[in-house]
Structures are given as structure tokens and as C-alpha cells.
CSV table of C-alpha atoms and ligand atoms in Angstrom, one decimal:
chain,number,residue,atom,x,y,z
F,1,MET,CA,14.9,19.5,-8.0
F,2,LYS,CA,16.2,16.0,-7.4
F,3,ARG,CA,16.1,13.7,-10.4
F,4,ILE,CA,14.8,10.1,-10.1
F,5,LEU,CA,14.9,7.4,-12.7
F,6,VAL,CA,11.8,5.2,-12.5
F,7,THR,CA,12.0,2.0,-14.5
F,8,GLY,CA,8.7,0.5,-15.3
F,9,GLY,CA,7.2,3.9,-14.7
F,10,THR,CA,4.3,3.6,-17.1
F,11,GLY,CA,3.2,0.3,-15.4
F,12,TYR,CA,0.6,0.0,-12.6
F,13,ILE,CA,2.6,0.8,-9.5
F,14,GLY,CA,5.3,2.8,-11.3
F,15,SER,CA,2.7,5.3,-12.8
F,16,HIS,CA,1.1,5.9,-9.3
F,17,THR,CA,4.6,6.3,-7.8
F,18,THR,CA,5.6,8.8,-10.5
F,19,VAL,CA,2.5,10.9,-9.5
F,20,GLU,CA,3.5,10.8,-5.9
F,21,LEU,CA,7.2,11.6,-6.6
F,22,GLN,CA,6.2,14.6,-8.7
F,23,ASN,CA,3.8,15.8,-6.0
F,24,ALA,CA,6.7,15.6,-3.6
F,25,GLY,CA,8.8,17.8,-5.8
F,26,TYR,CA,11.0,15.2,-7.6
F,27,GLU,CA,11.8,15.3,-11.3
F,28,VAL,CA,11.0,11.9,-12.8
F,29,ILE,CA,12.6,10.2,-15.8
F,30,ILE,CA,10.6,7.1,-16.8
F,31,VAL,CA,12.2,4.2,-18.7
F,32,ASP,CA,9.8,1.5,-19.9
F,33,ASN,CA,9.8,-0.9,-22.8
F,34,LEU,CA,6.0,-0.8,-22.9
F,35,SER,CA,5.9,-4.6,-22.8
F,36,ASN,CA,3.0,-4.3,-20.3
F,37,SER,CA,1.9,-0.7,-20.5
F,38,ASN,CA,1.4,2.0,-23.1
F,39,ALA,CA,2.9,5.5,-23.7
F,40,GLU,CA,-0.5,7.2,-23.2
F,41,ILE,CA,0.1,6.8,-19.4
F,42,VAL,CA,2.6,9.6,-19.6
F,43,GLY,CA,-0.1,12.0,-20.6
F,44,LYS,CA,-2.4,10.7,-17.9
F,45,ILE,CA,0.3,11.4,-15.3
F,46,ALA,CA,0.7,14.9,-16.7
F,47,LYS,CA,-3.1,15.4,-16.5
F,48,ILE,CA,-3.0,14.5,-12.8
F,49,THR,CA,0.1,16.4,-11.7
F,50,GLY,CA,0.4,19.2,-14.3
F,51,ILE,CA,3.9,18.0,-15.0
F,52,ARG,CA,4.9,15.7,-17.9
F,53,PRO,CA,7.5,13.3,-16.8
F,54,GLU,CA,10.4,12.6,-19.2
F,55,PHE,CA,9.8,9.3,-20.9
F,56,VAL,CA,12.3,7.1,-22.7
F,57,GLN,CA,11.1,3.9,-24.4
F,58,ALA,CA,14.0,1.5,-23.7
F,59,ASP,CA,14.6,-2.0,-22.4
F,60,CYS,CA,16.4,-2.4,-19.1
F,61,ILE,CA,18.1,-5.5,-20.4
F,62,ASP,CA,19.8,-3.3,-22.9
F,63,SER,CA,22.7,-1.9,-20.9
F,64,ALA,CA,23.8,0.5,-23.7
F,65,ALA,CA,20.3,2.0,-23.9
F,66,LEU,CA,20.2,2.5,-20.2
F,67,LYS,CA,23.7,4.1,-20.3
F,68,GLN,CA,22.3,6.6,-22.8
F,69,VAL,CA,19.6,7.5,-20.4
F,70,PHE,CA,22.1,8.3,-17.7
F,71,GLU,CA,24.1,10.3,-20.2
F,72,ARG,CA,21.1,12.2,-21.5
F,73,TYR,CA,19.8,13.0,-18.0
F,74,PRO,CA,22.9,13.8,-15.8
F,75,GLY,CA,22.6,14.0,-12.1
F,76,ILE,CA,20.1,11.2,-11.5
F,77,GLU,CA,20.3,10.7,-7.7
F,78,GLY,CA,18.1,7.7,-7.2
F,79,VAL,CA,16.5,4.8,-9.1
F,80,ILE,CA,13.2,3.1,-8.3
F,81,HIS,CA,13.3,-0.2,-10.2
F,82,PHE,CA,9.8,-1.5,-11.0
F,83,ALA,CA,10.5,-2.9,-14.5
F,84,ALA,CA,10.0,-6.7,-14.4
F,85,SER,CA,7.8,-9.4,-15.8
F,86,LYS,CA,5.3,-10.3,-13.1
F,87,ALA,CA,2.8,-13.0,-14.1
F,88,VAL,CA,3.3,-16.1,-11.9
F,89,GLY,CA,1.7,-18.5,-14.3
F,90,GLU,CA,3.5,-17.2,-17.4
F,91,SER,CA,6.8,-17.5,-15.5
F,92,VAL,CA,6.2,-21.3,-15.2
F,93,GLU,CA,5.8,-21.6,-19.0
F,94,LYS,CA,8.6,-19.2,-19.9
F,95,PRO,CA,11.1,-19.3,-17.1
F,96,LEU,CA,14.1,-18.1,-19.1
F,97,LEU,CA,12.3,-15.0,-20.3
F,98,TYR,CA,11.6,-14.2,-16.6
F,99,TYR,CA,15.1,-14.9,-15.5
F,100,ARG,CA,16.6,-12.8,-18.3
F,101,ASN,CA,14.2,-9.9,-17.9
F,102,ASN,CA,14.1,-9.7,-14.1
F,103,ILE,CA,17.8,-10.5,-13.4
F,104,VAL,CA,19.7,-8.9,-16.3
F,105,SER,CA,17.7,-5.6,-15.8
F,106,LEU,CA,18.8,-5.3,-12.2
F,107,LEU,CA,22.4,-6.2,-13.0
F,108,ASN,CA,22.5,-3.5,-15.6
F,109,ILE,CA,21.2,-0.9,-13.2
F,110,LEU,CA,23.5,-1.9,-10.4
F,111,GLU,CA,26.5,-1.8,-12.7
F,112,LEU,CA,25.7,1.6,-14.1
F,113,MET,CA,24.7,3.3,-10.8
F,114,PRO,CA,28.3,3.9,-9.5
F,115,ASP,CA,29.4,5.3,-12.9
F,116,TYR,CA,26.8,8.1,-12.6
F,117,GLY,CA,27.0,8.8,-8.9
F,118,VAL,CA,23.5,7.4,-8.2
F,119,LYS,CA,23.0,7.3,-4.4
F,120,GLY,CA,20.4,4.7,-4.0
F,121,LEU,CA,18.0,2.1,-5.3
F,122,VAL,CA,14.5,1.3,-4.2
F,123,PHE,CA,13.5,-2.2,-5.3
F,124,SER,CA,10.1,-3.8,-5.8
F,125,SER,CA,10.1,-7.1,-4.0
F,126,SER,CA,7.1,-9.2,-3.0
F,127,CYS,CA,5.6,-11.1,-0.1
F,128,THR,CA,5.8,-14.1,-2.3
F,129,ILE,CA,9.3,-14.7,-0.9
F,130,TYR,CA,7.8,-15.7,2.4
F,131,GLY,CA,5.8,-18.6,1.0
F,132,GLN,CA,3.4,-19.8,3.6
F,133,PRO,CA,4.8,-18.2,6.8
F,134,LYS,CA,4.8,-20.2,10.0
F,135,LYS,CA,3.8,-17.2,12.0
F,136,LEU,CA,1.3,-14.5,11.1
F,137,PRO,CA,1.3,-11.6,10.7
F,138,VAL,CA,4.6,-11.9,8.9
F,139,ASP,CA,7.5,-9.5,9.7
F,140,GLU,CA,10.7,-8.9,7.8
F,141,ASN,CA,12.7,-11.4,9.8
F,142,ALA,CA,10.6,-14.3,8.7
F,143,GLU,CA,12.3,-17.1,6.9
F,144,ILE,CA,12.5,-16.9,3.2
F,145,GLN,CA,11.1,-20.1,1.7
F,146,PRO,CA,12.0,-21.9,-1.5
F,147,ALA,CA,10.2,-20.1,-4.3
F,148,THR,CA,7.2,-21.9,-5.9
F,149,SER,CA,7.5,-20.2,-9.3
F,150,PRO,CA,10.3,-18.8,-11.5
F,151,TYR,CA,8.8,-15.3,-10.9
F,152,GLY,CA,9.1,-15.7,-7.2
F,153,ASN,CA,12.6,-17.0,-7.6
F,154,THR,CA,13.6,-13.9,-9.6
F,155,LYS,CA,12.6,-11.7,-6.6
F,156,GLN,CA,14.6,-13.9,-4.2
F,157,ILE,CA,17.6,-13.8,-6.5
F,158,ASN,CA,17.2,-10.0,-7.0
F,159,GLU,CA,17.3,-9.5,-3.2
F,160,GLU,CA,20.4,-11.6,-3.0
F,161,ILE,CA,22.1,-9.7,-5.8
F,162,ILE,CA,21.3,-6.4,-4.0
F,163,ARG,CA,22.5,-7.7,-0.7
F,164,ASP,CA,25.8,-9.0,-2.1
F,165,ALA,CA,26.5,-5.8,-4.0
F,166,ILE,CA,25.9,-3.7,-0.9
F,167,TYR,CA,28.0,-5.9,1.3
F,168,SER,CA,30.8,-5.8,-1.3
F,169,GLY,CA,31.0,-2.0,-0.5
F,170,ALA,CA,29.0,-0.6,-3.4
F,171,PRO,CA,28.8,3.2,-3.3
F,172,TYR,CA,25.0,3.3,-2.9
F,173,LYS,CA,22.2,2.4,-0.5
F,174,SER,CA,19.2,0.3,-1.1
F,175,ILE,CA,15.7,-0.1,0.3
F,176,VAL,CA,13.9,-3.3,-0.6
F,177,LEU,CA,10.1,-3.0,-0.4
F,178,ARG,CA,8.2,-6.2,-0.1
F,179,TYR,CA,4.7,-5.6,-1.3
F,180,PHE,CA,1.7,-7.5,-0.2
F,181,ASN,CA,-1.3,-7.4,-2.7
F,182,PRO,CA,-1.5,-4.0,-4.3
F,183,ILE,CA,-5.1,-3.0,-5.5
F,184,GLY,CA,-7.2,-0.1,-6.5
F,185,ALA,CA,-6.5,2.9,-8.7
F,186,HIS,CA,-5.8,6.6,-8.5
F,187,PRO,CA,-8.8,8.6,-7.2
F,188,SER,CA,-8.8,10.6,-10.5
F,189,ALA,CA,-9.4,7.3,-12.4
F,190,GLU,CA,-6.9,8.5,-14.9
F,191,ILE,CA,-4.5,5.6,-14.1
F,192,GLY,CA,-4.9,2.1,-12.8
F,193,GLU,CA,-4.1,-1.5,-13.5
F,194,LEU,CA,-4.2,-2.0,-17.3
F,195,PRO,CA,-5.9,-5.2,-18.4
F,196,LEU,CA,-3.3,-6.2,-21.0
F,197,GLY,CA,-3.8,-10.0,-21.5
F,198,GLN,CA,-6.0,-12.0,-19.2
F,199,PRO,CA,-5.9,-10.7,-15.6
F,200,GLN,CA,-5.0,-13.3,-13.1
F,201,ASN,CA,-5.3,-11.2,-10.0
F,202,LEU,CA,-8.4,-11.1,-7.8
F,203,VAL,CA,-9.5,-7.5,-7.9
F,204,PRO,CA,-9.3,-6.9,-11.7
F,205,ILE,CA,-11.3,-10.2,-12.1
F,206,VAL,CA,-13.9,-8.9,-9.5
F,207,THR,CA,-14.3,-5.6,-11.3
F,208,ARG,CA,-14.5,-7.2,-14.8
F,209,THR,CA,-17.2,-9.6,-13.5
F,210,ALA,CA,-19.1,-6.7,-11.9
F,211,ALA,CA,-18.9,-4.9,-15.2
F,212,GLY,CA,-20.3,-7.9,-17.1
F,213,VAL,CA,-17.1,-8.5,-19.1
F,214,ARG,CA,-17.2,-11.9,-17.4
F,215,LYS,CA,-20.5,-13.7,-16.7
F,216,GLU,CA,-19.2,-15.0,-13.4
F,217,MET,CA,-15.9,-15.5,-11.5
F,218,PHE,CA,-14.5,-18.4,-9.6
F,219,VAL,CA,-13.4,-18.5,-6.0
F,220,PHE,CA,-10.5,-20.9,-5.8
F,221,GLY,CA,-11.3,-23.1,-2.8
F,222,ASP,CA,-13.5,-22.8,0.3
F,223,ASP,CA,-11.9,-25.7,2.2
F,224,TYR,CA,-8.8,-23.9,3.5
F,225,ASN,CA,-8.1,-23.7,7.2
F,226,THR,CA,-9.4,-20.2,7.5
F,227,PRO,CA,-12.6,-18.8,9.1
F,228,ASP,CA,-14.7,-19.0,5.9
F,229,GLY,CA,-12.5,-21.5,4.1
F,230,SER,CA,-11.2,-19.1,1.4
F,231,CYS,CA,-7.6,-17.8,1.2
F,232,ILE,CA,-6.5,-14.7,3.1
F,233,ARG,CA,-4.4,-11.8,1.8
F,234,ASP,CA,-3.3,-8.3,2.8
F,235,TYR,CA,-4.7,-6.0,0.1
F,236,ILE,CA,-2.9,-2.6,0.0
F,237,ASN,CA,-4.1,0.5,-1.7
F,238,VAL,CA,-1.8,1.4,-4.6
F,239,VAL,CA,-1.6,5.1,-3.8
F,240,ASP,CA,-0.6,4.3,-0.2
F,241,LEU,CA,2.0,1.9,-1.5
F,242,SER,CA,3.3,4.5,-3.9
F,243,LYS,CA,3.8,7.0,-1.1
F,244,ALA,CA,6.1,4.6,0.7
F,245,HIS,CA,8.4,4.8,-2.3
F,246,VAL,CA,8.7,8.5,-1.9
F,247,ILE,CA,9.5,8.2,1.8
F,248,ALA,CA,12.0,5.4,1.0
F,249,MET,CA,13.8,7.7,-1.6
F,250,ASP,CA,13.8,10.6,0.9
F,251,ARG,CA,15.3,8.4,3.5
F,252,ILE,CA,18.1,7.2,1.2
F,253,LEU,CA,18.9,10.7,-0.1
F,254,ASN,CA,18.4,12.8,3.1
F,255,SER,CA,19.3,10.6,6.1
F,256,ASN,CA,22.1,8.6,7.4
F,257,SER,CA,20.1,5.4,7.2
F,258,GLU,CA,21.6,1.9,7.0
F,259,LYS,CA,23.0,0.9,3.6
F,260,LEU,CA,20.4,-1.8,3.2
F,261,GLU,CA,16.9,-2.0,4.6
F,262,TYR,CA,13.8,-4.1,4.1
F,263,PHE,CA,10.2,-3.2,4.7
F,264,ASN,CA,6.9,-5.1,4.4
F,265,LEU,CA,4.3,-2.9,2.8
F,266,GLY,CA,0.8,-4.0,3.8
F,267,THR,CA,-2.1,-2.9,5.9
F,268,GLY,CA,-1.7,-5.5,8.7
F,269,ARG,CA,-5.2,-6.8,8.0
F,270,GLY,CA,-6.0,-10.1,6.4
F,271,LEU,CA,-9.1,-10.4,4.2
F,272,SER,CA,-10.5,-13.5,2.7
F,273,VAL,CA,-11.5,-13.8,-0.9
F,274,LEU,CA,-15.2,-14.1,0.1
F,275,GLU,CA,-14.9,-11.1,2.4
F,276,LEU,CA,-13.3,-9.1,-0.3
F,277,ILE,CA,-16.1,-9.9,-2.8
F,278,SER,CA,-18.8,-9.1,-0.2
F,279,LEU,CA,-17.0,-5.8,0.7
F,280,PHE,CA,-16.9,-4.9,-3.0
F,281,GLU,CA,-20.6,-5.5,-3.4
F,282,LYS,CA,-21.4,-3.5,-0.3
F,283,SER,CA,-19.2,-0.5,-1.2
F,284,THR,CA,-20.2,-0.3,-4.8
F,285,GLY,CA,-23.8,-1.7,-4.7
F,286,VAL,CA,-22.9,-3.9,-7.7
F,287,LYS,CA,-23.3,-7.7,-7.6
F,288,VAL,CA,-20.5,-10.0,-8.4
F,289,PRO,CA,-21.7,-13.5,-9.5
F,290,TYR,CA,-19.3,-16.1,-8.4
F,291,LYS,CA,-19.0,-19.8,-8.1
F,292,ILE,CA,-16.8,-21.8,-5.7
F,293,VAL,CA,-14.5,-24.1,-7.5
F,294,GLY,CA,-11.4,-26.2,-6.6
F,295,ARG,CA,-8.2,-24.8,-5.2
F,296,ARG,CA,-5.7,-23.0,-7.6
F,297,GLU,CA,-2.4,-24.8,-7.7
F,298,GLY,CA,0.4,-23.2,-5.8
F,299,ASP,CA,-1.8,-20.8,-3.8
F,300,ILE,CA,-0.7,-19.8,-0.3
F,301,GLU,CA,-3.4,-20.4,2.3
F,302,GLN,CA,-3.1,-17.2,4.3
F,303,ILE,CA,-0.7,-14.3,4.6
F,304,TRP,CA,-0.8,-10.8,5.9
F,305,ALA,CA,1.8,-8.3,6.9
F,306,ASP,CA,3.2,-7.1,10.1
F,307,PRO,CA,3.9,-3.5,8.9
F,308,THR,CA,5.3,-2.3,12.2
F,309,ARG,CA,8.8,-1.7,10.9
F,310,ALA,CA,7.5,0.5,8.0
F,311,ASN,CA,5.1,2.3,10.4
F,312,ARG,CA,7.9,3.0,12.9
F,313,VAL,CA,11.0,3.6,10.8
F,314,LEU,CA,9.5,5.1,7.7
F,315,GLY,CA,6.6,6.8,9.4
F,316,TRP,CA,4.4,5.2,6.7
F,317,LYS,CA,1.0,3.7,7.3
F,318,ALA,CA,-1.7,2.4,4.9
F,319,GLU,CA,-4.4,5.0,5.2
F,320,GLU,CA,-7.2,4.2,2.7
F,321,SER,CA,-10.0,1.9,3.7
F,322,VAL,CA,-10.5,-1.3,1.7
F,323,GLU,CA,-14.0,0.0,0.9
F,324,ASP,CA,-12.7,3.2,-0.7
F,325,THR,CA,-9.9,1.3,-2.4
F,326,LEU,CA,-12.4,-1.2,-4.0
F,327,ARG,CA,-14.6,1.8,-5.1
F,328,SER,CA,-11.5,3.3,-6.8
F,329,ALA,CA,-10.9,0.0,-8.6
F,330,TRP,CA,-14.6,0.1,-9.7
F,331,GLU,CA,-14.3,3.7,-11.0
F,332,TRP,CA,-11.2,2.7,-13.0
F,333,GLN,CA,-13.0,-0.4,-14.4
F,334,LYS,CA,-15.9,1.9,-15.5
F,335,ARG,CA,-13.4,4.2,-17.2
F,336,LEU,CA,-12.0,1.3,-19.1
G,401,NAD,P1,3.4,-3.7,-14.4
G,401,NAD,O1,3.6,-4.8,-15.4
G,401,NAD,O2,2.1,-2.9,-14.5
G,401,NAD,O3,4.6,-2.7,-14.5
G,401,NAD,C1,5.9,-3.1,-14.9
G,401,NAD,C2,6.4,-2.2,-16.0
G,401,NAD,O4,7.7,-2.6,-16.4
G,401,NAD,C3,5.5,-2.3,-17.3
G,401,NAD,O5,5.1,-1.0,-17.7
G,401,NAD,C4,6.4,-3.0,-18.3
G,401,NAD,O6,6.1,-2.5,-19.6
G,401,NAD,C5,7.8,-2.6,-17.8
G,401,NAD,N1,8.9,-3.5,-18.1
G,401,NAD,C6,8.9,-4.8,-17.9
G,401,NAD,N2,10.1,-5.3,-18.3
G,401,NAD,C7,10.9,-4.2,-18.7
G,401,NAD,C8,12.2,-4.0,-19.2
G,401,NAD,N3,13.0,-5.1,-19.4
G,401,NAD,N4,12.6,-2.8,-19.5
G,401,NAD,C9,11.8,-1.7,-19.4
G,401,NAD,N5,10.5,-1.8,-18.9
G,401,NAD,C10,10.1,-3.1,-18.6
G,401,NAD,O7,3.6,-4.3,-13.0
G,401,NAD,P2,3.4,-3.7,-11.5
G,401,NAD,O8,2.2,-4.4,-10.9
G,401,NAD,O9,3.3,-2.2,-11.6
G,401,NAD,O10,4.7,-4.2,-10.8
G,401,NAD,C11,5.8,-3.4,-10.6
G,401,NAD,C12,6.8,-4.1,-9.8
G,401,NAD,O11,6.3,-4.5,-8.6
G,401,NAD,C13,7.3,-5.4,-10.5
G,401,NAD,O12,8.7,-5.5,-10.2
G,401,NAD,C14,6.6,-6.5,-9.8
G,401,NAD,O13,7.2,-7.7,-9.8
G,401,NAD,C15,6.5,-5.9,-8.4
G,401,NAD,N6,5.4,-6.4,-7.6
G,401,NAD,C16,4.1,-6.3,-8.1
G,401,NAD,C17,3.1,-6.8,-7.3
G,401,NAD,C18,1.7,-6.8,-7.8
G,401,NAD,O14,0.8,-7.6,-7.4
G,401,NAD,N7,1.3,-5.9,-8.8
G,401,NAD,C19,3.3,-7.4,-6.1
G,401,NAD,C20,4.6,-7.5,-5.6
G,401,NAD,C21,5.7,-7.0,-6.4
G,402,WQD,C1,-5.5,-13.5,-4.4
G,402,WQD,C2,-6.5,-14.5,-3.9
G,402,WQD,C3,-6.6,-16.5,-5.2
G,402,WQD,C4,-8.4,-15.0,-8.8
G,402,WQD,C5,0.0,-12.9,-6.7
G,402,WQD,C6,1.4,-13.3,-6.9
G,402,WQD,C7,2.3,-12.7,-5.9
G,402,WQD,C8,2.1,-11.2,-6.0
G,402,WQD,C9,0.7,-10.8,-5.9
G,402,WQD,C10,3.8,-10.1,-7.3
G,402,WQD,C11,-6.0,-15.9,-4.0
G,402,WQD,C12,-7.9,-15.8,-5.2
G,402,WQD,C13,-7.9,-15.1,-7.5
G,402,WQD,C14,-9.7,-15.6,-9.0
G,402,WQD,C15,-9.8,-16.3,-6.7
G,402,WQD,N1,2.6,-10.6,-7.2
G,402,WQD,N2,-8.5,-15.7,-6.5
G,402,WQD,N3,-10.3,-16.2,-8.0
G,402,WQD,O1,-2.0,-15.2,-5.5
G,402,WQD,O2,-1.9,-13.5,-3.6
G,402,WQD,O3,-0.4,-13.3,-5.4
G,402,WQD,O4,-0.1,-11.5,-6.9
G,402,WQD,O5,4.8,-10.2,-6.7
G,402,WQD,O6,3.6,-13.0,-6.3
G,402,WQD,O7,1.5,-14.7,-6.8
G,402,WQD,O8,-2.8,-12.8,-5.8
G,402,WQD,O9,-4.7,-11.7,-6.8
G,402,WQD,O10,-3.8,-13.8,-7.9
G,402,WQD,O11,-5.0,-13.9,-5.7
G,402,WQD,O12,-10.4,-16.9,-5.9
G,402,WQD,O13,-10.2,-15.5,-10.2
G,402,WQD,O14,-7.7,-14.5,-4.8
G,402,WQD,O15,-6.8,-17.9,-5.0
G,402,WQD,O16,-6.4,-16.6,-2.8
G,402,WQD,P1,-1.8,-13.8,-5.0
G,402,WQD,P2,-4.1,-13.0,-6.6
């Protein structure tokens, strides 16, 4: 059984990916410092798959602690690196925390990988690196635009670090996955996006409003240059997204793929904020009271993926409908 280290594995995307890795026959070692998740997730993963992943509470910025993980679990073949701080607004207030966490963590991993014969890294990047693309849908060759937040900048710097390490002849491969907007939860409703702190992302706000935790929600702007005036995004089901990580790891370990590859992970379909709210109401039968307010500073007007490369090269495709995905987010909210 191939051993994979999943950093940030008790987090939102990491927990779903651990489930898919185990379903595909991989053995998973999770490292997480629980700064944005909790250890109970390990038991939830075990409940879904019947296998309890190994879990080490450790901080990826602590190189000695990471080294111990590699020592304790010999033969780790691949790393999927999710661990990062990800709140855009917070990164503007605490930039140094974001730079330290997101950059030092990656450096530590890349430095340790060759010592333990690790063959590859799958890295969580983001469509945020494209800014407002000139051409839509956006493919992997689109220009990378100056970051509008320290968080976004950490993803750009991370991508540069990986590129330079690989080009310098590092003895491992890497696949960089650029996620669009991950939403939804596992169909079992055992795992999903944990609302630690105030959620800033659209779907958790929609489900909390539907549940009455909030009286109403705000739609940030209806005067954009889009058909209904609200912003457009590409919302990708989290289980679909997770499956792409398994395929990427298979590709690194079992094929003679290039040393460094980039893939956009999205559905290829743009949805406006107002369309998403209305689809949520239709697919769950629950009303979401909302008010249109001014634009949110720093928002991109519209972006959606051209996922052709992932479809063609990885043989991966987003499969879940938005309706089913929104229903899964609602089931998860009810569980909370
Ligand atoms: P999340 O916060 O749910 O998961 C991240 C996990 O990493 C958490 O469990 C947290 O406790 C852990 N962590 C953070 N810093 C750590 C450290 N130094 N050492 C060990 N563990 C640490 O976030 P997520 O939504 O699952 O995101 C996973 C990755 O995907 C992140 O790199 C994020 O930047 C990236 N990403 C997320 C989105 C999104 O919208 N959710 C979009 C694009 C990219
Ligand atoms: C989606 C749309 C809002 C809340 C962020 C990060 C990005 C990436 C994904 C990690 C926007 C609108 C939202 C609300 C609203 N993360 N909205 N009312 O902005 O696309 O991207 O998460 O890499 O880096 O910036 O996602 O979910 O915050 O917003 O109208 O209460 O919903 O204006 O148009 P976004 P989001």
C-alpha cells in the first residue's frame, strides 16, 4: 500500500481528499496543527471509509517535527500539501503570519522530501493567481496578475518556489492544482467545511442564512458588467475536486509524466451570486433572505475555468451537478 502524507488533512479539502485516497487504496498519514480544524475529523473519516488514517498533530513550519513524521512513517511516496492559512481578509491584517505559515511550510516540505525519497508533491494553488483574466474561460497559460492580497501572493510565491526547485533538478515531480471555488460536503454529511470563526465564503453564508443563524445575507454588488449584475465564479464540488488529487498522485507515481504540471480545477461553468442563491432555494426548497449592498473591496468581477487540460490529460471531470452540491452543503449545515 502506497503511503501518502497529507498536510492539512483534517481541513475542508484535505479531509475529503483523505477519504478519496483511502478509497483508492492509499495509506494516509495526516499532519495538521488544528489551527483551522479539529481532531474529531479523523474519526469521521474512519466512519466513512472504515479506515482510521494516521494522525500527527504538528506544525509544518516546524521542520524538526516534520522530520520526525518522515522518520516515524518510512516510505512516504508522495505529499499532498494543503496546510495553509487561507482567509483573504485576515491576510491583509496579518501579512507576516500568512507569509511565514504558507511559505515556510512549503520550504520545509521541499527540503525534507529528497532526504526521504519522496517522489512527488501535489500542491493546492488557487485561481486567485489569475486576478481578473482578460479572456474567459481562463486556461493555465493565462497571465498571472499581481496579487491583490498577501494570501494570494503566498500562492504565487509558492508556485515560484516549486518551479525553481524543480528546474534546479530536484529529485521529485510536482503537480500544481489551481482550484476555483470549492463548495459542498461529503454525501454522508460526516465531513464538510467547518465554520471556525466567521465564514467569508458565499456558500457557508448562504447555508447559515437558510438555517436562520443569520437573519439575512448580503449580495455584494449588482452593478457589475455581467448578465444580472452580480459576480460570476466557477463553483466546484469538493468531492470532485478531491478525486483530482488522487488522479494527480497516481500520475506522479505511476507514469512518466513531466516533472512539473499545472491544472485548473473547475466545472467550466460560471454562475452568478444571484443564480447560486436561486439554485440553492430551488434545490432545497428553503428561502434565503438577502439584500443587495455595495461591492466588496477587491472582488474579481467574473472568472470561470477552462478545465480542458485536466479533462484531457488527467481524465478528470467535474461530475456532480450544482444542485446536488448545494443540497450536500445544506445537509452538512443541518448536521452542524
Ligand atoms: P482549511 O483551513 O479547511 O484546511 C487547511 C488545514 O491546514 C486546516 O486543517 C489547518 O488546521 C491546517 N494548517 C494550517 N496551517 C498549518 C500548519 N502550519 N501546519 C499544519 N497544519 C496547518 O482550508 P481548505 O479550504 O481545506 O484549503 C486547503 C488548501 O487549499 C489551502 O492551501 C488553501 O489555500 C487552498 N485553497 C482553498 C480554496 C478554498 O476556497 N477553500 C481555494 C483555493 C485554494
Ligand atoms: C464568491 C462570490 C462575493 C459572500 C475566495 C478567495 C480565493 C479563493 C476562493 C482560496 C463573490 C460574493 C460572498 C457574501 C456575496 N480561496 N459574496 N456575499 O471571492 O471568489 O474567492 O475564495 O484560494 O482566493 O478570494 O469567494 O466565496 O468569498 O465569494 O455576495 O456574503 O460571492 O462577492 O462574488 P471568492 P467567496
